[in-house]
């Protein structure tokens, strides 16, 4: 019997009505950089998922790399999220906010007073683009600016920004937060020895230094909102920008898992790029190293639920849950075009294909106008 459609309890006690997770999806539909009534409708339409992880929400102006992204760092932004979280709860859904700092993947045109973005390093993310203002002052994809390395004092302040965002998320009615530690953004920049060229306590030369920032963020968020409300997203073997696959990935993530074990997070969410078809900025790689690292991490994190996203299918989800590889299955792009994805998977109804040209920005089209399945379609 399928376990996908039965309730599941995250570590710490939050119970979900099924094991299907809506993966975080940036949609850039917030012209004033706060959640709107359309945001609320969009999430409500998808609230039959066991868990919704919101689009990445920025923890500070400094943490923003893409325009029209709803933040969570002012009272006004916190209030704006309330309609979305209430709407999801009214339908019996659960929603975590993905809290996000892009680090060096940003541009001076969207930073306060035109300042440089910040990172673990002062090395530019070659090939990375931010969604910011071009030379004509128009919103556009532009090459990222050269960052400056955070000072130790600023690192402390940034950790506090994550904790503050977590507290704000709970105030806004979110059931918890997912710390965005994936895809080459700030946390990944600290953990990657090819990017982090620091010589202080956060230096990637030692494993403790490499993991220090990530663990400080995790600990600060747990201290503020509790472990039962704290999840973490990771993407070992992601190949983004100028961050190639390197031979210390397995050791880094296995050491991280050993540290996370005693923190008893609500869950750890993996983005598996190894099975994805190649797309801009992301190249498919062999899945064997990812699978091995996952096993090594699972050996430490026996009591922490694993979520995996990346070209997931119902068949693979069922098999992997049965085999104990993961506990919950996340779907990203399928949720864009199929608000009722859970019902479609359960009944074997056909899946609509999302319009990739409407992924980011714009209005209601390609956002809240995908209908549920009707027989005879
Ligand atoms: C339009 C779009 C926006 C995304 N935004 C985010 C994001 O804000 N945070 C994040 O961690 N991943 C983001 N992702 C990655 C997805 O969460 C997911 O891991 C990825 O799409 C693979 O799953 P899928 O094959 O089911 O789409 C995004 C992906 C897409 C296509």
Tab-separated table of C-alpha atoms and ligand atoms in Angstrom:
chain	number	residue	atom	x	y	z
A	1	UNK	CA	0.000	0.000	0.000
A	2	UNK	CA	1.186	3.502	-0.782
A	3	UNK	CA	2.464	5.464	2.202
A	4	UNK	CA	2.604	8.702	0.216
A	5	UNK	CA	-0.958	9.719	0.955
A	6	UNK	CA	-1.008	8.957	4.676
A	7	UNK	CA	-0.086	11.356	7.501
A	8	UNK	CA	3.498	11.783	8.620
A	9	UNK	CA	4.895	13.443	11.738
A	10	UNK	CA	8.066	15.519	11.471
A	11	UNK	CA	10.702	15.233	14.205
A	12	UNK	CA	9.385	17.279	17.107
A	13	UNK	CA	5.718	16.625	16.480
A	14	UNK	CA	4.254	18.610	13.557
A	15	UNK	CA	1.886	16.249	11.732
A	16	UNK	CA	1.369	16.533	7.982
A	17	UNK	CA	-1.661	15.065	6.231
A	18	UNK	CA	0.473	13.318	3.610
A	19	UNK	CA	4.122	12.876	2.610
A	20	UNK	CA	4.007	15.165	-0.397
A	21	UNK	CA	5.930	18.424	-0.085
A	22	UNK	CA	5.708	21.463	-2.316
A	23	UNK	CA	9.346	22.471	-2.884
A	24	UNK	CA	10.339	26.134	-2.518
A	25	UNK	CA	9.747	28.050	-5.743
A	26	UNK	CA	10.770	31.652	-6.279
A	27	UNK	CA	8.091	33.270	-8.426
A	28	UNK	CA	9.016	36.990	-8.256
A	29	UNK	CA	5.378	38.022	-8.134
A	30	UNK	CA	5.674	40.601	-5.323
A	31	UNK	CA	6.081	44.037	-6.884
A	32	UNK	CA	6.381	45.686	-3.464
A	33	UNK	CA	8.509	42.872	-2.074
A	34	UNK	CA	5.860	41.691	0.316
A	35	UNK	CA	3.296	38.907	0.012
A	36	UNK	CA	0.053	39.868	-1.772
A	37	UNK	CA	-3.500	38.510	-2.040
A	38	UNK	CA	-2.304	36.587	-5.121
A	39	UNK	CA	0.448	35.013	-3.015
A	40	UNK	CA	-2.234	33.836	-0.575
A	41	UNK	CA	-4.404	32.417	-3.353
A	42	UNK	CA	-1.420	30.666	-4.971
A	43	UNK	CA	-0.500	28.863	-1.752
A	44	UNK	CA	-4.133	28.135	-0.821
A	45	UNK	CA	-4.635	26.451	-4.206
A	46	UNK	CA	-1.715	24.133	-3.374
A	47	UNK	CA	-2.561	23.530	0.302
A	48	UNK	CA	-3.507	19.883	-0.181
A	49	UNK	CA	0.240	19.225	-0.058
A	50	UNK	CA	1.286	17.730	3.277
A	51	UNK	CA	3.809	20.555	3.610
A	52	UNK	CA	4.363	23.694	1.568
A	53	UNK	CA	7.828	25.198	1.704
A	54	UNK	CA	7.428	28.814	0.651
A	55	UNK	CA	9.499	30.495	-2.000
A	56	UNK	CA	12.811	31.746	-0.641
A	57	UNK	CA	12.023	34.787	1.513
A	58	UNK	CA	14.845	37.207	2.159
A	59	UNK	CA	16.017	37.740	5.730
A	60	UNK	CA	17.421	41.227	5.075
A	61	UNK	CA	17.804	43.733	2.298
A	62	UNK	CA	21.442	42.647	2.115
A	63	UNK	CA	20.330	39.052	1.583
A	64	UNK	CA	18.331	39.835	-1.535
A	65	UNK	CA	19.551	38.924	-5.011
A	66	UNK	CA	16.344	38.968	-6.976
A	67	UNK	CA	13.756	41.714	-7.342
A	68	UNK	CA	10.073	41.260	-6.473
A	69	UNK	CA	10.813	38.680	-3.815
A	70	UNK	CA	8.689	38.887	-0.666
A	71	UNK	CA	10.921	39.433	2.369
A	72	UNK	CA	10.236	38.797	6.046
A	73	UNK	CA	12.387	41.403	7.796
A	74	UNK	CA	9.984	44.289	8.507
A	75	UNK	CA	6.703	44.482	10.424
A	76	UNK	CA	4.907	45.345	7.193
A	77	UNK	CA	6.307	42.297	5.396
A	78	UNK	CA	5.421	40.058	8.346
A	79	UNK	CA	1.829	41.300	8.324
A	80	UNK	CA	1.563	40.797	4.575
A	81	UNK	CA	2.279	37.060	4.938
A	82	UNK	CA	-0.617	36.484	7.354
A	83	UNK	CA	-3.332	36.050	4.699
A	84	UNK	CA	-1.266	33.327	2.979
A	85	UNK	CA	-0.523	31.365	6.148
A	86	UNK	CA	-4.142	31.650	7.383
A	87	UNK	CA	-5.474	30.542	3.989
A	88	UNK	CA	-3.243	27.462	3.964
A	89	UNK	CA	-4.268	26.564	7.513
A	90	UNK	CA	-7.963	26.961	6.713
A	91	UNK	CA	-7.546	24.160	4.185
A	92	UNK	CA	-5.698	21.983	6.676
A	93	UNK	CA	-2.264	22.563	5.178
A	94	UNK	CA	1.074	23.358	6.795
A	95	UNK	CA	3.553	25.924	5.533
A	96	UNK	CA	7.212	26.603	6.392
A	97	UNK	CA	8.989	29.777	5.228
A	98	UNK	CA	12.249	29.230	3.406
A	99	UNK	CA	14.589	31.841	4.901
A	100	UNK	CA	17.215	33.015	2.455
A	101	UNK	CA	20.368	35.101	2.158
A	102	UNK	CA	21.911	34.999	-1.309
A	103	UNK	CA	25.352	36.179	-0.197
A	104	UNK	CA	27.400	37.156	-3.242
A	105	UNK	CA	24.636	36.334	-5.757
A	106	UNK	CA	23.421	39.928	-5.780
A	107	UNK	CA	24.003	43.283	-7.421
A	108	UNK	CA	24.841	46.759	-6.156
A	109	UNK	CA	21.659	48.173	-7.765
A	110	UNK	CA	19.480	46.376	-5.203
A	111	UNK	CA	21.748	46.718	-2.176
A	112	UNK	CA	21.293	49.555	0.316
A	113	UNK	CA	23.119	52.689	-0.906
A	114	UNK	CA	24.568	50.736	-3.825
A	115	UNK	CA	26.935	48.811	-1.576
A	116	UNK	CA	28.716	45.600	-2.577
A	117	UNK	CA	26.958	42.313	-1.739
A	118	UNK	CA	28.567	40.277	1.031
A	119	UNK	CA	29.879	36.726	1.218
A	120	UNK	CA	32.395	34.423	2.892
A	121	UNK	CA	34.805	35.694	0.246
A	122	UNK	CA	35.578	38.693	-1.941
A	123	UNK	CA	35.698	36.464	-5.044
A	124	UNK	CA	32.982	37.185	-7.569
A	125	UNK	CA	30.549	34.365	-8.488
A	126	UNK	CA	31.616	34.009	-12.097
A	127	UNK	CA	28.736	33.384	-14.445
A	128	UNK	CA	26.061	34.078	-11.807
A	129	UNK	CA	23.242	36.482	-12.497
A	130	UNK	CA	21.090	38.535	-10.152
A	131	UNK	CA	17.646	39.854	-11.026
A	132	UNK	CA	18.314	43.529	-10.436
A	133	UNK	CA	18.446	46.802	-12.390
A	134	UNK	CA	20.412	47.079	-15.604
A	135	UNK	CA	22.254	50.191	-16.770
A	136	UNK	CA	19.008	51.647	-18.115
A	137	UNK	CA	17.411	51.183	-14.679
A	138	UNK	CA	15.138	48.368	-15.900
A	139	UNK	CA	14.602	45.099	-14.017
A	140	UNK	CA	16.766	42.529	-15.755
A	141	UNK	CA	19.096	39.580	-15.253
A	142	UNK	CA	22.505	41.160	-14.719
A	143	UNK	CA	25.911	39.685	-13.890
A	144	UNK	CA	26.420	39.734	-10.122
A	145	UNK	CA	28.663	42.372	-8.501
A	146	UNK	CA	31.972	41.702	-6.798
A	147	UNK	CA	31.248	40.964	-3.120
A	148	UNK	CA	33.204	41.860	-0.036
A	149	UNK	CA	33.960	39.344	2.706
A	150	UNK	CA	31.900	39.691	5.882
A	151	UNK	CA	33.846	40.691	8.988
A	152	UNK	CA	33.521	38.502	12.077
A	153	UNK	CA	31.258	41.093	13.659
A	154	UNK	CA	29.044	41.192	10.560
A	155	UNK	CA	28.816	37.407	10.562
A	156	UNK	CA	27.305	37.629	14.054
A	157	UNK	CA	24.829	40.203	12.800
A	158	UNK	CA	23.896	38.001	9.823
A	159	UNK	CA	23.296	35.001	12.082
A	160	UNK	CA	20.987	37.249	14.105
A	161	UNK	CA	19.179	38.230	10.870
A	162	UNK	CA	18.355	34.551	10.263
A	163	UNK	CA	17.073	34.166	13.836
A	164	UNK	CA	15.028	37.347	13.548
A	165	UNK	CA	13.536	36.181	10.245
A	166	UNK	CA	12.615	32.859	11.883
A	167	UNK	CA	10.905	34.657	14.728
A	168	UNK	CA	9.087	36.869	12.215
A	169	UNK	CA	7.991	33.816	10.232
A	170	UNK	CA	6.358	32.316	13.304
A	171	UNK	CA	4.730	35.696	14.021
A	172	UNK	CA	3.393	35.696	10.456
A	173	UNK	CA	1.728	32.336	11.084
A	174	UNK	CA	4.213	29.990	9.421
A	175	UNK	CA	4.452	26.555	11.043
A	176	UNK	CA	8.234	26.742	10.900
A	177	UNK	CA	11.168	27.697	8.715
A	178	UNK	CA	13.462	25.958	6.283
A	179	UNK	CA	16.949	27.481	6.383
A	180	UNK	CA	18.133	27.799	2.773
A	181	UNK	CA	21.543	26.174	2.830
A	182	UNK	CA	21.466	25.059	-0.809
A	183	UNK	CA	22.214	26.145	-4.347
A	184	UNK	CA	25.340	28.233	-3.932
A	185	UNK	CA	23.865	30.924	-1.682
A	186	UNK	CA	25.425	32.335	1.498
A	187	UNK	CA	25.476	29.169	3.625
A	188	UNK	CA	26.848	27.135	0.707
A	189	UNK	CA	29.466	29.853	0.121
A	190	UNK	CA	30.799	29.315	3.648
A	191	UNK	CA	30.737	25.500	3.336
A	192	UNK	CA	32.489	25.337	-0.034
A	193	UNK	CA	36.300	25.191	0.281
A	194	UNK	CA	36.679	26.486	-3.285
A	195	UNK	CA	34.756	29.647	-2.426
A	196	UNK	CA	35.518	30.226	1.245
A	197	UNK	CA	39.093	31.560	1.277
A	198	UNK	CA	38.956	33.001	4.788
A	199	UNK	CA	41.805	32.679	7.246
A	200	UNK	CA	39.837	33.246	10.479
A	201	UNK	CA	37.643	30.947	12.605
A	202	UNK	CA	35.296	30.494	9.605
A	203	UNK	CA	38.082	29.304	7.296
A	204	UNK	CA	37.219	26.294	5.161
A	205	UNK	CA	40.694	24.866	5.808
A	206	UNK	CA	39.341	23.074	8.866
A	207	UNK	CA	36.059	21.178	8.934
A	208	UNK	CA	34.975	23.033	12.063
A	209	UNK	CA	35.647	26.386	10.381
A	210	UNK	CA	33.859	25.341	7.215
A	211	UNK	CA	30.719	24.332	9.087
A	212	UNK	CA	30.823	27.061	11.732
A	213	UNK	CA	28.512	29.554	10.018
A	214	UNK	CA	25.896	26.945	9.062
A	215	UNK	CA	25.784	25.539	12.577
A	216	UNK	CA	25.624	29.000	14.138
A	217	UNK	CA	22.612	29.802	11.958
A	218	UNK	CA	20.946	26.480	12.817
A	219	UNK	CA	21.599	26.980	16.539
A	220	UNK	CA	20.378	30.582	16.516
A	221	UNK	CA	17.154	29.628	14.742
A	222	UNK	CA	16.551	26.680	17.085
A	223	UNK	CA	17.181	28.938	20.094
A	224	UNK	CA	14.591	31.392	18.782
A	225	UNK	CA	11.767	29.139	17.553
A	226	UNK	CA	12.618	25.598	18.643
A	227	UNK	CA	13.936	22.542	16.805
A	228	UNK	CA	10.455	21.218	15.965
A	229	UNK	CA	9.969	24.262	13.727
A	230	UNK	CA	13.424	24.239	12.128
A	231	UNK	CA	14.295	22.532	8.840
A	232	UNK	CA	17.369	22.867	6.607
A	233	UNK	CA	17.793	22.599	2.840
A	234	UNK	CA	21.051	21.303	1.354
A	235	UNK	CA	22.284	20.497	-2.126
A	236	UNK	CA	25.446	18.425	-2.132
A	237	UNK	CA	26.785	18.042	-5.693
A	238	UNK	CA	24.918	21.049	-7.016
A	239	UNK	CA	26.890	22.596	-9.847
A	240	UNK	CA	26.017	26.255	-9.985
A	241	UNK	CA	27.921	29.303	-11.183
A	242	UNK	CA	31.648	28.769	-10.703
A	243	UNK	CA	31.200	26.135	-7.970
A	244	UNK	CA	32.272	22.841	-9.541
A	245	UNK	CA	31.935	19.458	-7.946
A	246	UNK	CA	35.010	18.850	-5.774
A	247	UNK	CA	36.360	15.875	-3.879
A	248	UNK	CA	35.571	17.079	-0.332
A	249	UNK	CA	31.797	17.158	-0.757
A	250	UNK	CA	31.166	13.789	0.845
A	251	UNK	CA	33.428	14.528	3.839
A	252	UNK	CA	31.860	17.969	4.323
A	253	UNK	CA	28.247	16.860	4.268
A	254	UNK	CA	28.910	13.728	6.312
A	255	UNK	CA	30.608	15.859	8.986
A	256	UNK	CA	27.681	18.260	8.851
A	257	UNK	CA	25.229	15.385	9.352
A	258	UNK	CA	27.166	14.230	12.425
A	259	UNK	CA	26.792	17.730	13.879
A	260	UNK	CA	23.123	18.013	12.929
A	261	UNK	CA	22.233	14.706	14.573
A	262	UNK	CA	22.161	16.086	18.090
A	263	UNK	CA	20.252	19.169	16.965
A	264	UNK	CA	17.249	17.000	16.014
A	265	UNK	CA	15.878	19.225	13.263
A	266	UNK	CA	12.276	18.843	12.080
A	267	UNK	CA	13.722	17.615	8.778
A	268	UNK	CA	16.560	17.940	6.274
A	269	UNK	CA	15.544	18.662	2.681
A	270	UNK	CA	17.830	17.701	-0.197
A	271	UNK	CA	17.815	19.090	-3.653
A	272	UNK	CA	19.011	16.302	-5.915
A	273	UNK	CA	20.390	17.794	-9.100
A	274	UNK	CA	21.882	14.534	-10.234
A	275	UNK	CA	18.710	13.258	-11.846
A	276	UNK	CA	17.643	16.558	-13.399
A	277	UNK	CA	17.776	17.235	-17.060
A	278	UNK	CA	20.430	19.890	-17.758
A	279	UNK	CA	19.106	23.437	-17.644
A	280	UNK	CA	20.693	26.848	-17.630
A	281	UNK	CA	23.323	27.139	-14.924
A	282	UNK	CA	22.752	23.591	-13.688
A	283	UNK	CA	24.320	20.546	-15.277
A	284	UNK	CA	23.285	16.991	-14.649
A	285	UNK	CA	25.891	14.801	-13.034
A	286	UNK	CA	26.073	11.144	-12.203
A	287	UNK	CA	23.769	10.280	-9.307
A	288	UNK	CA	26.047	7.703	-7.617
A	289	UNK	CA	28.036	10.236	-5.521
A	290	UNK	CA	24.831	11.942	-4.355
A	291	UNK	CA	23.296	8.625	-3.384
A	292	UNK	CA	26.426	7.623	-1.443
A	293	UNK	CA	26.569	10.920	0.467
A	294	UNK	CA	22.898	10.621	1.280
A	295	UNK	CA	23.547	7.173	2.781
A	296	UNK	CA	26.470	8.500	4.812
A	297	UNK	CA	24.323	11.348	6.142
A	298	UNK	CA	21.398	9.053	6.851
A	299	UNK	CA	23.671	6.896	9.016
A	300	UNK	CA	24.077	9.900	11.354
A	301	UNK	CA	20.571	11.292	11.001
A	302	UNK	CA	18.492	8.187	11.680
A	303	UNK	CA	15.847	10.142	13.552
A	304	UNK	CA	15.662	13.146	11.219
A	305	UNK	CA	13.153	12.920	8.370
A	306	UNK	CA	14.659	13.329	4.894
A	307	UNK	CA	12.866	15.139	2.085
A	308	UNK	CA	14.223	14.851	-1.460
A	309	UNK	CA	13.327	16.983	-4.491
A	310	UNK	CA	14.476	16.718	-8.081
A	311	UNK	CA	12.482	15.238	-10.951
A	312	UNK	CA	10.553	13.140	-8.430
A	313	UNK	CA	7.886	10.719	-9.635
A	314	UNK	CA	5.201	8.876	-7.697
A	315	UNK	CA	6.931	5.581	-8.429
A	316	UNK	CA	10.339	6.721	-7.208
A	317	UNK	CA	8.804	8.430	-4.173
A	318	UNK	CA	7.084	5.208	-3.111
A	319	UNK	CA	10.160	3.095	-3.701
A	320	UNK	CA	12.485	5.442	-1.812
A	321	UNK	CA	10.120	5.711	1.151
A	322	UNK	CA	9.802	1.926	1.224
A	323	UNK	CA	13.566	1.500	1.009
A	324	UNK	CA	14.140	3.992	3.851
A	325	UNK	CA	16.092	6.394	1.627
A	326	UNK	CA	13.746	9.252	2.442
A	327	UNK	CA	10.527	9.992	4.317
A	328	UNK	CA	8.836	12.673	2.223
A	329	UNK	CA	8.833	13.467	-1.490
A	330	UNK	CA	9.105	17.049	-2.741
A	331	UNK	CA	7.907	18.321	-6.094
A	332	UNK	CA	8.802	21.728	-7.511
A	333	UNK	CA	7.848	22.412	-11.121
A	334	UNK	CA	4.907	19.955	-11.074
A	335	UNK	CA	3.270	22.075	-8.346
A	336	UNK	CA	3.446	25.163	-10.556
A	337	UNK	CA	1.050	23.755	-13.162
A	338	UNK	CA	-0.846	21.315	-10.946
A	339	UNK	CA	-2.300	23.014	-7.868
A	340	UNK	CA	-4.053	19.715	-7.083
A	341	UNK	CA	-0.890	17.654	-7.584
A	342	UNK	CA	-1.655	15.397	-4.607
A	343	UNK	CA	-5.021	14.310	-6.090
A	344	UNK	CA	-3.524	13.881	-9.552
A	345	UNK	CA	-0.749	11.637	-8.187
A	346	UNK	CA	-3.183	9.666	-6.047
A	347	UNK	CA	-5.657	9.018	-8.857
A	348	UNK	CA	-3.143	8.715	-11.675
A	349	UNK	CA	-4.623	11.712	-13.474
A	350	UNK	CA	-2.458	13.361	-16.125
A	351	UNK	CA	-0.099	16.166	-15.125
A	352	UNK	CA	-0.183	19.581	-16.780
A	353	UNK	CA	3.139	20.973	-17.977
A	354	UNK	CA	4.177	24.361	-16.557
A	355	UNK	CA	5.000	27.269	-18.825
A	356	UNK	CA	8.665	27.962	-18.041
A	357	UNK	CA	8.448	31.437	-19.554
A	358	UNK	CA	6.033	32.320	-16.714
A	359	UNK	CA	8.124	30.939	-13.852
A	360	UNK	CA	9.411	34.325	-12.715
A	361	UNK	CA	7.692	37.716	-12.597
A	362	UNK	CA	4.566	39.004	-14.264
A	363	UNK	CA	0.987	38.802	-13.070
A	364	UNK	CA	-1.691	36.186	-12.507
A	365	UNK	CA	-0.976	34.247	-15.699
A	366	UNK	CA	1.195	31.232	-15.174
A	367	UNK	CA	0.794	31.783	-11.439
A	368	UNK	CA	-2.754	31.458	-10.087
A	369	UNK	CA	-4.580	30.488	-13.290
A	370	UNK	CA	-3.655	26.790	-13.516
A	371	UNK	CA	-6.953	24.921	-12.948
A	372	UNK	CA	-7.415	21.705	-11.000
A	373	UNK	CA	-7.948	18.575	-13.097
A	374	UNK	CA	-11.335	18.065	-14.697
A	375	UNK	CA	-12.241	14.690	-16.149
A	376	UNK	CA	-12.321	14.736	-19.921
A	377	UNK	CA	-9.626	17.416	-20.169
B	1	LIG	C1	10.908	28.509	-10.850
B	1	LIG	C2	11.774	27.874	-9.812
B	1	LIG	C3	12.075	28.559	-8.650
B	1	LIG	C4	12.829	27.943	-7.629
B	1	LIG	N1	13.059	28.627	-6.463
B	1	LIG	C5	13.716	28.018	-5.447
B	1	LIG	C6	13.862	28.671	-4.177
B	1	LIG	O1	13.390	29.789	-3.939
B	1	LIG	N2	14.537	27.998	-3.212
B	1	LIG	C7	15.076	26.743	-3.414
B	1	LIG	O2	15.687	26.178	-2.504
B	1	LIG	N3	14.909	26.101	-4.590
B	1	LIG	C8	14.241	26.696	-5.597
B	1	LIG	N4	14.032	26.008	-6.768
B	1	LIG	C9	14.388	24.573	-6.843
B	1	LIG	C10	13.137	23.710	-6.511
B	1	LIG	O3	12.791	23.832	-5.150
B	1	LIG	C11	13.333	22.212	-6.811
B	1	LIG	O4	14.324	21.696	-5.946
B	1	LIG	C12	13.751	21.940	-8.245
B	1	LIG	O5	12.867	22.600	-9.146
B	1	LIG	C13	13.759	20.436	-8.555
B	1	LIG	O6	12.501	19.877	-8.332
B	1	LIG	P1	11.497	19.559	-9.553
B	1	LIG	O7	12.278	18.708	-10.518
B	1	LIG	O8	10.354	18.835	-8.912
B	1	LIG	O9	11.109	20.872	-10.155
B	1	LIG	C14	13.316	26.629	-7.813
B	1	LIG	C15	13.038	25.960	-9.018
B	1	LIG	C16	12.271	26.540	-9.999
B	1	LIG	C17	11.959	25.774	-11.239
